[in-house]
mmCIF file of C-alpha atoms and ligand atoms in Angstrom:
data_model
loop_
_atom_site.group_PDB
_atom_site.id
_atom_site.type_symbol
_atom_site.label_atom_id
_atom_site.label_comp_id
_atom_site.label_asym_id
_atom_site.label_seq_id
_atom_site.Cartn_x
_atom_site.Cartn_y
_atom_site.Cartn_z
ATOM 1 C CA MET A 1 20.382 -9.292 -50.543
ATOM 2 C CA LYS A 2 16.647 -7.538 -51.795
ATOM 3 C CA THR A 3 14.931 -10.891 -51.923
ATOM 4 C CA PHE A 4 16.626 -11.548 -48.171
ATOM 5 C CA THR A 5 15.464 -8.566 -47.538
ATOM 6 C CA ASN A 6 12.589 -8.283 -48.033
ATOM 7 C CA ILE A 7 12.041 -11.922 -46.208
ATOM 8 C CA PHE A 8 13.050 -10.084 -43.311
ATOM 9 C CA LEU A 9 10.413 -7.279 -43.453
ATOM 10 C CA GLY A 10 8.038 -9.317 -44.266
ATOM 11 C CA LEU A 11 8.192 -11.876 -41.415
ATOM 12 C CA PHE A 12 8.628 -8.476 -39.841
ATOM 13 C CA ILE A 13 5.862 -7.339 -40.190
ATOM 14 C CA PHE A 14 4.148 -11.301 -39.784
ATOM 15 C CA GLU A 15 5.825 -10.993 -36.280
ATOM 16 C CA ALA A 16 4.169 -7.136 -35.916
ATOM 17 C CA ILE A 17 0.575 -8.375 -36.443
ATOM 18 C CA LEU A 18 0.505 -10.993 -34.536
ATOM 19 C CA ALA A 19 2.136 -9.144 -32.112
ATOM 20 C CA ALA A 20 -0.538 -6.616 -31.974
ATOM 21 C CA PRO A 21 -3.634 -7.199 -31.089
ATOM 22 C CA THR A 22 -2.077 -9.219 -27.300
ATOM 23 C CA ILE A 23 -1.277 -5.850 -26.391
ATOM 24 C CA HIS A 24 -4.249 -4.070 -27.456
ATOM 25 C CA THR A 25 -6.170 -6.104 -25.574
ATOM 26 C CA LEU A 26 -3.768 -4.890 -22.694
ATOM 27 C CA THR A 27 -4.777 -2.134 -22.938
ATOM 28 C CA TYR A 28 -7.416 -1.676 -20.819
ATOM 29 C CA ASP A 29 -10.150 1.510 -21.420
ATOM 30 C CA SER A 30 -8.967 5.061 -20.900
ATOM 31 C CA GLU A 31 -5.139 6.153 -19.912
ATOM 32 C CA THR A 32 -5.299 5.141 -16.137
ATOM 33 C CA TYR A 33 -6.448 2.580 -16.447
ATOM 34 C CA ASP A 34 -4.024 0.985 -18.599
ATOM 35 C CA VAL A 35 -2.155 -1.943 -17.358
ATOM 36 C CA ALA A 36 1.610 -1.306 -16.365
ATOM 37 C CA LEU A 37 4.302 -2.743 -18.205
ATOM 38 C CA GLU A 38 5.208 -4.605 -15.909
ATOM 39 C CA ASP A 39 2.203 -6.353 -15.606
ATOM 40 C CA LEU A 40 3.227 -7.592 -19.517
ATOM 41 C CA ASP A 41 6.068 -9.594 -17.663
ATOM 42 C CA ASN A 42 4.364 -11.092 -15.891
ATOM 43 C CA LEU A 43 1.613 -12.331 -17.929
ATOM 44 C CA TYR A 44 4.023 -15.875 -17.419
ATOM 45 C CA ASP A 45 4.635 -15.659 -14.314
ATOM 46 C CA TYR A 46 2.084 -15.896 -12.573
ATOM 47 C CA ASP A 47 2.847 -18.622 -10.477
ATOM 48 C CA GLU A 48 6.133 -19.025 -9.410
ATOM 49 C CA ASN A 49 5.624 -22.047 -8.196
ATOM 50 C CA ILE A 50 5.830 -24.153 -11.044
ATOM 51 C CA HIS A 51 7.741 -21.249 -13.640
ATOM 52 C CA VAL A 52 11.510 -23.495 -14.237
ATOM 53 C CA ASP A 53 13.096 -20.196 -15.073
ATOM 54 C CA HIS A 54 12.965 -19.861 -11.141
ATOM 55 C CA ALA A 55 14.656 -22.828 -10.620
ATOM 56 C CA GLU A 56 18.231 -20.998 -10.649
ATOM 57 C CA ASN A 57 19.743 -23.891 -7.865
ATOM 58 C CA ASP A 58 18.973 -27.225 -6.160
ATOM 59 C CA SER A 59 17.113 -26.012 -3.448
ATOM 60 C CA SER A 60 14.798 -23.289 -4.949
ATOM 61 C CA LEU A 61 14.147 -26.818 -7.265
ATOM 62 C CA ARG A 62 13.000 -29.037 -4.081
ATOM 63 C CA GLN A 63 10.403 -25.609 -3.219
ATOM 64 C CA PHE A 64 8.471 -26.775 -6.424
ATOM 65 C CA SER A 65 4.601 -27.641 -5.424
ATOM 66 C CA GLY A 66 2.497 -29.524 -7.887
ATOM 67 C CA SER A 67 3.403 -31.744 -10.458
ATOM 68 C CA LEU A 68 6.328 -30.061 -11.804
ATOM 69 C CA GLU A 69 7.750 -31.608 -8.662
ATOM 70 C CA TYR A 70 6.120 -34.871 -8.735
ATOM 71 C CA LEU A 71 7.936 -35.823 -12.118
ATOM 72 C CA THR A 72 12.046 -34.033 -11.141
ATOM 73 C CA SER A 73 11.477 -35.314 -7.545
ATOM 74 C CA ALA A 74 12.342 -39.728 -8.821
ATOM 75 C CA PRO A 75 16.218 -40.220 -8.766
ATOM 76 C CA SER A 76 17.148 -39.374 -5.059
ATOM 77 C CA MET A 77 14.505 -38.180 -2.075
ATOM 78 C CA SER A 78 15.070 -36.293 0.422
ATOM 79 C CA THR A 79 12.722 -35.209 2.831
ATOM 80 C CA LYS A 80 11.659 -32.320 1.683
ATOM 81 C CA GLN A 81 11.110 -34.034 -1.689
ATOM 82 C CA LYS A 82 9.120 -37.051 -0.040
ATOM 83 C CA GLU A 83 7.338 -33.963 1.917
ATOM 84 C CA ALA A 84 6.992 -32.246 -1.537
ATOM 85 C CA GLU A 85 5.103 -35.566 -2.562
ATOM 86 C CA GLU A 86 3.044 -36.353 -0.509
ATOM 87 C CA GLU A 87 2.031 -32.434 -1.505
ATOM 88 C CA ALA A 88 1.247 -33.508 -5.090
ATOM 89 C CA SER A 89 -0.691 -36.338 -4.672
ATOM 90 C CA THR A 90 -3.425 -34.832 -2.920
ATOM 91 C CA PRO A 91 -6.448 -33.724 -4.667
ATOM 92 C CA LYS A 92 -6.339 -31.265 -7.401
ATOM 93 C CA LEU A 93 -8.345 -29.468 -9.187
ATOM 94 C CA ILE A 94 -8.504 -29.224 -12.470
ATOM 95 C CA ASP A 95 -6.317 -25.526 -13.333
ATOM 96 C CA GLY A 96 -3.207 -27.424 -10.917
ATOM 97 C CA SER A 97 -5.093 -26.437 -7.637
ATOM 98 C CA SER A 98 -5.531 -28.349 -4.060
ATOM 99 C CA PRO A 99 -8.291 -27.214 -2.447
ATOM 100 C CA HIS A 100 -5.857 -25.965 0.496
ATOM 101 C CA GLU A 101 -3.734 -24.405 -2.104
ATOM 102 C CA PRO A 102 -5.079 -22.211 -4.686
ATOM 103 C CA GLY A 103 -3.528 -22.739 -8.016
ATOM 104 C CA VAL A 104 -3.075 -20.761 -11.360
ATOM 105 C CA LEU A 105 -6.682 -20.231 -11.630
ATOM 106 C CA GLY A 106 -6.537 -18.353 -8.496
ATOM 107 C CA PRO A 107 -8.870 -19.401 -5.375
ATOM 108 C CA GLN A 108 -12.521 -20.299 -5.360
ATOM 109 C CA THR A 109 -15.469 -18.393 -4.962
ATOM 110 C CA HIS A 110 -19.034 -19.398 -3.490
ATOM 111 C CA ASP A 111 -19.807 -20.841 -6.704
ATOM 112 C CA GLY A 112 -17.365 -23.588 -6.581
ATOM 113 C CA LEU A 113 -15.418 -21.236 -10.091
ATOM 114 C CA PRO A 114 -11.601 -20.280 -9.096
ATOM 115 C CA THR A 115 -11.336 -16.677 -9.553
ATOM 116 C CA CYS A 116 -9.059 -16.774 -12.839
ATOM 117 C CA LEU A 117 -11.781 -18.749 -14.667
ATOM 118 C CA LEU A 118 -14.682 -16.506 -13.767
ATOM 119 C CA CYS A 119 -12.343 -13.455 -14.108
ATOM 120 C CA THR A 120 -9.613 -12.322 -15.946
ATOM 121 C CA CYS A 121 -6.091 -12.663 -14.380
ATOM 122 C CA LEU A 122 -3.164 -10.728 -16.674
ATOM 123 C CA GLY A 123 -0.331 -10.931 -14.541
ATOM 124 C CA THR A 124 -0.834 -9.822 -10.797
ATOM 125 C CA THR A 125 -3.175 -7.909 -12.067
ATOM 126 C CA VAL A 126 -7.505 -9.175 -11.794
ATOM 127 C CA TYR A 127 -10.394 -7.702 -13.548
ATOM 128 C CA CYS A 128 -13.864 -9.082 -12.964
ATOM 129 C CA ASP A 129 -15.846 -6.225 -14.198
ATOM 130 C CA ASP A 130 -19.313 -6.363 -16.131
ATOM 131 C CA HIS A 131 -19.894 -10.071 -14.495
ATOM 132 C CA GLU A 132 -22.869 -9.181 -11.917
ATOM 133 C CA LEU A 133 -21.194 -10.239 -9.214
ATOM 134 C CA ASP A 134 -22.460 -9.580 -5.884
ATOM 135 C CA ALA A 135 -19.601 -9.363 -3.546
ATOM 136 C CA VAL A 136 -16.109 -9.510 -4.595
ATOM 137 C CA PRO A 137 -14.646 -12.552 -4.866
ATOM 138 C CA PRO A 138 -11.484 -14.003 -3.467
ATOM 139 C CA LEU A 139 -8.646 -13.201 -4.554
ATOM 140 C CA PRO A 140 -5.189 -14.812 -5.357
ATOM 141 C CA LYS A 141 -2.747 -12.993 -2.753
ATOM 142 C CA GLU A 142 0.432 -11.836 -5.332
ATOM 143 C CA THR A 143 -2.784 -9.379 -6.926
ATOM 144 C CA THR A 144 -1.847 -5.964 -6.921
ATOM 145 C CA HIS A 145 -4.567 -4.089 -8.893
ATOM 146 C CA PHE A 146 -8.225 -5.230 -8.752
ATOM 147 C CA TYR A 147 -10.800 -4.229 -11.434
ATOM 148 C CA SER A 148 -14.274 -5.102 -10.153
ATOM 149 C CA ARG A 149 -16.564 -2.439 -12.200
ATOM 150 C CA TYR A 150 -20.339 -2.510 -12.982
ATOM 151 C CA ASN A 151 -21.089 -5.035 -10.855
ATOM 152 C CA ARG A 152 -24.227 -5.803 -8.019
ATOM 153 C CA ILE A 153 -21.953 -5.467 -5.055
ATOM 154 C CA LYS A 154 -24.046 -3.817 -1.819
ATOM 155 C CA LYS A 155 -21.426 -4.634 0.817
ATOM 156 C CA ILE A 156 -17.440 -4.186 1.688
ATOM 157 C CA ASN A 157 -17.011 -6.807 4.320
ATOM 158 C CA LYS A 158 -14.182 -7.067 6.597
ATOM 159 C CA ASN A 159 -12.079 -9.913 5.732
ATOM 160 C CA ASP A 160 -12.908 -9.001 1.558
ATOM 161 C CA PHE A 161 -9.300 -8.251 1.174
ATOM 162 C CA ALA A 162 -7.533 -9.858 3.976
ATOM 163 C CA ASN A 163 -4.466 -10.461 4.100
ATOM 164 C CA GLN A 164 -4.035 -8.664 0.295
ATOM 165 C CA ASN A 165 -0.633 -7.276 1.116
ATOM 166 C CA ASP A 166 0.568 -6.508 -2.038
ATOM 167 C CA LEU A 167 -2.375 -4.919 -3.645
ATOM 168 C CA LYS A 168 -2.266 -0.977 -4.868
ATOM 169 C CA ARG A 169 -5.524 -0.263 -6.581
ATOM 170 C CA ILE A 170 -9.323 -1.120 -6.033
ATOM 171 C CA ASP A 171 -11.652 0.024 -8.981
ATOM 172 C CA LEU A 172 -15.663 -1.208 -7.197
ATOM 173 C CA THR A 173 -16.929 1.732 -9.892
ATOM 174 C CA SER A 174 -20.728 1.366 -10.450
ATOM 175 C CA ASN A 175 -21.938 -1.186 -8.157
ATOM 176 C CA PHE A 176 -24.480 -1.331 -5.231
ATOM 177 C CA ILE A 177 -22.382 -0.717 -2.339
ATOM 178 C CA SER A 178 -24.003 1.084 0.496
ATOM 179 C CA GLU A 179 -21.884 -0.184 3.461
ATOM 180 C CA ILE A 180 -18.304 -0.452 4.019
ATOM 181 C CA ASP A 181 -17.233 -2.371 7.170
ATOM 182 C CA GLU A 182 -14.641 -0.161 9.181
ATOM 183 C CA ASP A 183 -11.391 -2.697 8.897
ATOM 184 C CA ALA A 184 -11.855 -3.517 4.485
ATOM 185 C CA PHE A 185 -9.368 -1.265 3.652
ATOM 186 C CA ARG A 186 -6.659 -0.080 6.459
ATOM 187 C CA GLN A 187 -5.215 -3.063 6.922
ATOM 188 C CA LEU A 188 -3.777 -2.973 3.826
ATOM 189 C CA PRO A 189 -0.140 -1.779 4.248
ATOM 190 C CA GLN A 190 0.364 -1.033 0.253
ATOM 191 C CA LEU A 191 -3.025 0.341 -1.188
ATOM 192 C CA GLN A 192 -2.631 3.698 -3.352
ATOM 193 C CA GLU A 193 -5.510 4.124 -5.196
ATOM 194 C CA LEU A 194 -8.982 3.607 -3.886
ATOM 195 C CA VAL A 195 -12.203 3.827 -6.738
ATOM 196 C CA LEU A 196 -15.515 4.070 -5.259
ATOM 197 C CA ARG A 197 -17.176 6.311 -7.632
ATOM 198 C CA ASP A 198 -21.546 5.569 -7.852
ATOM 199 C CA ASN A 199 -22.227 3.654 -5.714
ATOM 200 C CA LYS A 200 -23.882 4.675 -2.644
ATOM 201 C CA ILE A 201 -21.309 4.493 0.226
ATOM 202 C CA ARG A 202 -22.800 6.978 3.135
ATOM 203 C CA GLN A 203 -19.802 6.433 5.823
ATOM 204 C CA LEU A 204 -16.390 6.120 4.545
ATOM 205 C CA PRO A 205 -14.512 3.833 6.899
ATOM 206 C CA GLU A 206 -10.757 4.360 8.303
ATOM 207 C CA LEU A 207 -8.138 4.068 5.155
ATOM 208 C CA PRO A 208 -4.533 3.432 5.200
ATOM 209 C CA PRO A 209 -2.465 6.624 5.332
ATOM 210 C CA THR A 210 -0.520 5.222 1.725
ATOM 211 C CA LEU A 211 -3.203 6.299 -0.494
ATOM 212 C CA THR A 212 -2.227 8.711 -3.248
ATOM 213 C CA PHE A 213 -5.645 8.634 -5.576
ATOM 214 C CA ILE A 214 -9.507 8.903 -4.201
ATOM 215 C CA ASP A 215 -12.617 8.470 -5.756
ATOM 216 C CA VAL A 216 -15.578 8.043 -4.313
ATOM 217 C CA SER A 217 -17.694 10.733 -6.489
ATOM 218 C CA ASN A 218 -21.281 10.254 -6.729
ATOM 219 C CA ASN A 219 -21.657 8.738 -3.559
ATOM 220 C CA ARG A 220 -24.291 9.173 -0.608
ATOM 221 C CA LEU A 221 -21.535 10.893 2.216
ATOM 222 C CA GLY A 222 -23.521 13.975 3.302
ATOM 223 C CA ARG A 223 -22.837 15.965 6.160
ATOM 224 C CA LYS A 224 -21.455 13.202 8.373
ATOM 225 C CA GLY A 225 -19.866 10.808 5.753
ATOM 226 C CA ILE A 226 -15.908 11.818 5.853
ATOM 227 C CA LYS A 227 -14.747 11.476 9.360
ATOM 228 C CA GLU A 228 -13.120 13.998 10.942
ATOM 229 C CA GLU A 229 -9.247 14.627 9.646
ATOM 230 C CA ALA A 230 -10.025 11.366 7.782
ATOM 231 C CA PHE A 231 -7.204 12.494 5.082
ATOM 232 C CA LYS A 232 -4.949 13.947 7.231
ATOM 233 C CA ASP A 233 -2.688 11.235 7.373
ATOM 234 C CA MET A 234 -2.240 10.578 4.134
ATOM 235 C CA VAL A 235 0.782 12.410 2.681
ATOM 236 C CA ASP A 236 1.772 11.120 -0.252
ATOM 237 C CA LEU A 237 -2.258 11.832 -1.555
ATOM 238 C CA HIS A 238 -2.102 13.615 -4.457
ATOM 239 C CA HIS A 239 -5.715 13.155 -5.990
ATOM 240 C CA LEU A 240 -9.109 13.470 -4.128
ATOM 241 C CA TYR A 241 -11.842 13.286 -6.465
ATOM 242 C CA ILE A 242 -15.789 13.869 -4.132
ATOM 243 C CA THR A 243 -18.199 14.804 -6.572
ATOM 244 C CA ASP A 244 -21.997 14.223 -6.319
ATOM 245 C CA ASN A 245 -22.152 13.211 -2.288
ATOM 246 C CA ASN A 246 -24.412 16.159 -1.192
ATOM 247 C CA LEU A 247 -21.351 17.110 1.061
ATOM 248 C CA ASP A 248 -22.028 20.183 3.273
ATOM 249 C CA HIS A 249 -17.822 20.866 4.227
ATOM 250 C CA ILE A 250 -15.009 20.712 2.617
ATOM 251 C CA PRO A 251 -13.024 18.242 4.602
ATOM 252 C CA LEU A 252 -9.779 19.512 6.601
ATOM 253 C CA PRO A 253 -7.377 19.412 6.740
ATOM 254 C CA LEU A 254 -6.479 19.011 3.388
ATOM 255 C CA PRO A 255 -1.915 17.167 3.185
ATOM 256 C CA GLU A 256 0.352 19.226 0.819
ATOM 257 C CA SER A 257 1.177 16.509 -1.200
ATOM 258 C CA LEU A 258 -2.739 17.261 -2.931
ATOM 259 C CA GLN A 259 -2.599 18.552 -6.588
ATOM 260 C CA ALA A 260 -5.898 17.823 -7.089
ATOM 261 C CA LEU A 261 -9.081 18.369 -5.139
ATOM 262 C CA HIS A 262 -12.751 18.128 -7.177
ATOM 263 C CA LEU A 263 -15.832 18.537 -4.948
ATOM 264 C CA GLN A 264 -18.538 20.574 -7.912
ATOM 265 C CA ASN A 265 -21.681 19.955 -7.220
ATOM 266 C CA ASN A 266 -22.156 18.850 -3.512
ATOM 267 C CA ASN A 267 -24.187 21.364 -0.663
ATOM 268 C CA ILE A 268 -20.870 23.745 0.207
ATOM 269 C CA GLN A 269 -22.447 27.082 1.380
ATOM 270 C CA GLN A 270 -19.162 28.495 3.069
ATOM 271 C CA MET A 271 -15.492 28.402 3.354
ATOM 272 C CA HIS A 272 -12.856 29.817 5.750
ATOM 273 C CA GLU A 273 -10.449 31.915 5.110
ATOM 274 C CA ASP A 274 -7.953 29.118 6.743
ATOM 275 C CA THR A 275 -9.177 26.210 4.335
ATOM 276 C CA PHE A 276 -6.524 26.271 1.667
ATOM 277 C CA CYS A 277 -3.670 29.035 2.769
ATOM 278 C CA LYS A 278 -2.615 30.477 6.391
ATOM 279 C CA MET A 279 -3.556 33.441 6.936
ATOM 280 C CA LYS A 280 -1.054 34.124 10.213
ATOM 281 C CA ASP A 281 1.559 32.909 7.681
ATOM 282 C CA VAL A 282 1.831 35.372 4.266
ATOM 283 C CA SER A 283 4.666 33.737 3.437
ATOM 284 C CA TYR A 284 3.133 30.167 3.470
ATOM 285 C CA ALA A 285 2.710 28.909 -0.165
ATOM 286 C CA ARG A 286 0.840 25.302 -1.231
ATOM 287 C CA ARG A 287 2.160 25.087 -4.425
ATOM 288 C CA SER A 288 0.760 21.220 -5.862
ATOM 289 C CA LEU A 289 -2.648 22.071 -5.122
ATOM 290 C CA GLU A 290 -3.436 23.138 -8.852
ATOM 291 C CA ASP A 291 -7.179 22.077 -9.518
ATOM 292 C CA ILE A 292 -9.961 22.748 -6.960
ATOM 293 C CA ARG A 293 -13.548 22.952 -7.968
ATOM 294 C CA LEU A 294 -16.002 23.740 -6.427
ATOM 295 C CA ASP A 295 -18.449 24.523 -9.035
ATOM 296 C CA GLY A 296 -22.433 23.750 -8.139
ATOM 297 C CA ASN A 297 -22.411 24.484 -4.744
ATOM 298 C CA PRO A 298 -24.446 27.380 -3.453
ATOM 299 C CA ILE A 299 -21.165 29.405 -1.992
ATOM 300 C CA ASN A 300 -19.482 32.058 -3.362
ATOM 301 C CA LEU A 301 -16.471 32.718 -3.625
ATOM 302 C CA SER A 302 -16.029 36.056 -3.591
ATOM 303 C CA LYS A 303 -16.970 36.631 0.298
ATOM 304 C CA THR A 304 -13.493 34.833 1.153
ATOM 305 C CA PRO A 305 -10.662 37.637 -1.513
ATOM 306 C CA SER A 306 -7.697 36.259 0.664
ATOM 307 C CA ALA A 307 -8.470 32.810 1.144
ATOM 308 C CA TYR A 308 -6.128 31.953 -2.190
ATOM 309 C CA MET A 309 -3.364 33.748 -1.776
ATOM 310 C CA CYS A 310 -1.053 30.723 -1.753
ATOM 311 C CA LEU A 311 -2.792 28.776 -4.424
ATOM 312 C CA PRO A 312 -1.107 28.550 -7.464
ATOM 313 C CA ARG A 313 -4.281 28.969 -9.412
ATOM 314 C CA LEU A 314 -7.652 30.338 -8.223
ATOM 315 C CA PRO A 315 -10.401 27.456 -7.143
ATOM 316 C CA ILE A 316 -13.456 27.319 -9.868
ATOM 317 C CA GLY A 317 -16.153 27.711 -9.082
ATOM 318 C CA SER A 318 -19.230 30.773 -8.491
ATOM 319 C CA LEU A 319 -17.409 34.112 -7.966
ATOM 320 C CA ILE A 320 -20.754 36.352 -7.777
HETATM 321 C C1 LIG B 401 20.241 -21.018 -3.796
HETATM 322 O O1 LIG B 401 18.914 -21.159 -3.186
HETATM 323 C C2 LIG B 401 18.925 -20.512 -2.514
HETATM 324 C C3 LIG B 401 17.521 -21.173 -1.173
HETATM 325 O O2 LIG B 401 16.192 -20.222 -2.414
HETATM 326 C C4 LIG B 401 19.788 -19.585 -1.601
HETATM 327 O O3 LIG B 401 19.344 -19.002 -0.452
HETATM 328 C C5 LIG B 401 20.936 -19.654 -2.442
HETATM 329 O O4 LIG B 401 21.667 -17.995 -2.340
HETATM 330 C C6 LIG B 401 20.683 -19.602 -3.753
HETATM 331 N N1 LIG B 401 22.471 -19.907 -4.550
HETATM 332 C C7 LIG B 401 22.491 -19.357 -5.773
HETATM 333 C C8 LIG B 401 24.353 -19.733 -5.884
HETATM 334 O O5 LIG B 401 21.622 -18.980 -6.786
HETATM 335 C C1 LIG B 402 -20.831 37.660 -3.553
HETATM 336 O O1 LIG B 402 -19.847 37.772 -2.484
HETATM 337 C C2 LIG B 402 -19.983 38.812 -3.138
HETATM 338 C C3 LIG B 402 -18.638 39.525 -2.156
HETATM 339 O O2 LIG B 402 -18.812 39.718 -0.925
HETATM 340 C C4 LIG B 402 -20.981 40.138 -3.046
HETATM 341 O O3 LIG B 402 -20.437 41.358 -3.592
HETATM 342 C C5 LIG B 402 -22.464 39.606 -3.888
HETATM 343 O O4 LIG B 402 -23.602 40.731 -4.025
HETATM 344 C C6 LIG B 402 -22.100 38.130 -3.689
HETATM 345 N N1 LIG B 402 -23.357 37.365 -4.392
HETATM 346 C C7 LIG B 402 -24.485 37.099 -4.175
HETATM 347 C C8 LIG B 402 -25.000 36.887 -5.314
HETATM 348 O O5 LIG B 402 -24.670 36.729 -3.269
#
């Protein structure tokens, strides 16, 4: 019995050791950038068309494309199967994709390499960090998270994210972006997190109201880079980071959902008594906004003593 237990334990440890590196490689970087657990589940689920487990009944089987269809369509041929077979016999690229339909390695980049060969695709997350890219590569349709940090992208075009209906997070930290097309992000129905820090952006384009997290720190927004009422309709926005931008005002109005507003190292010189609170409504409380940073601005917070009454905490900044 003891031997049995030892063998069992040994196997268990062995498996744990085998499993460990996988988990390690998936834990990307800091805690904010961890791959979600659901991505682990999706790891082998990337192209559902060639995934046998999804063939729950005959009619879904017939919808298979690619070589699997070719093999399974032999005995009795319906019209649908014939069509699929014709499709299967069109030329296939190395990864199983045809020029018309992207395969498991994603669509082709302009270098002729599929995106998931150039970058790394894990589940529905695409990692293109540090690849000397000078443009956003075409993304697989199902992409939910896109990381392209430390590249050389200069411009975000209107079509770079066209029809990316599942995209939730875009991270383009540390590129050379100076220009973003006005329509580049507007049409993304699920976009929640947009990270554009450490670039050269002068003007923020129209942003979708679904955003919850925005980081455009260390850019060149200056006095005109943010549109009037740019964040007004973002009813779920909780983090807004615009540090190091030479901003000369606090962008208003701020949505009620906001929890953190980081504006340090800008050129903000004054603030209104109504910036955060409502002078006419003393019972008003802005409970969520706990973290306001105004340090590194030429502003004297002591000049507007009643501007913080509705806040759970005083802003951080110069009081003298
Ligand atoms: C079989 O697949 C069809 C089409 O995908 C679907 O409408 C139907 O509900 C499925 N039937 C079962 C029993 O899963
Ligand atoms: C900041 O404001 C307070 C209150 O108005 C004032 O007493 C103080 O001198 C100001 N400090 C500077 C450096 O202007």
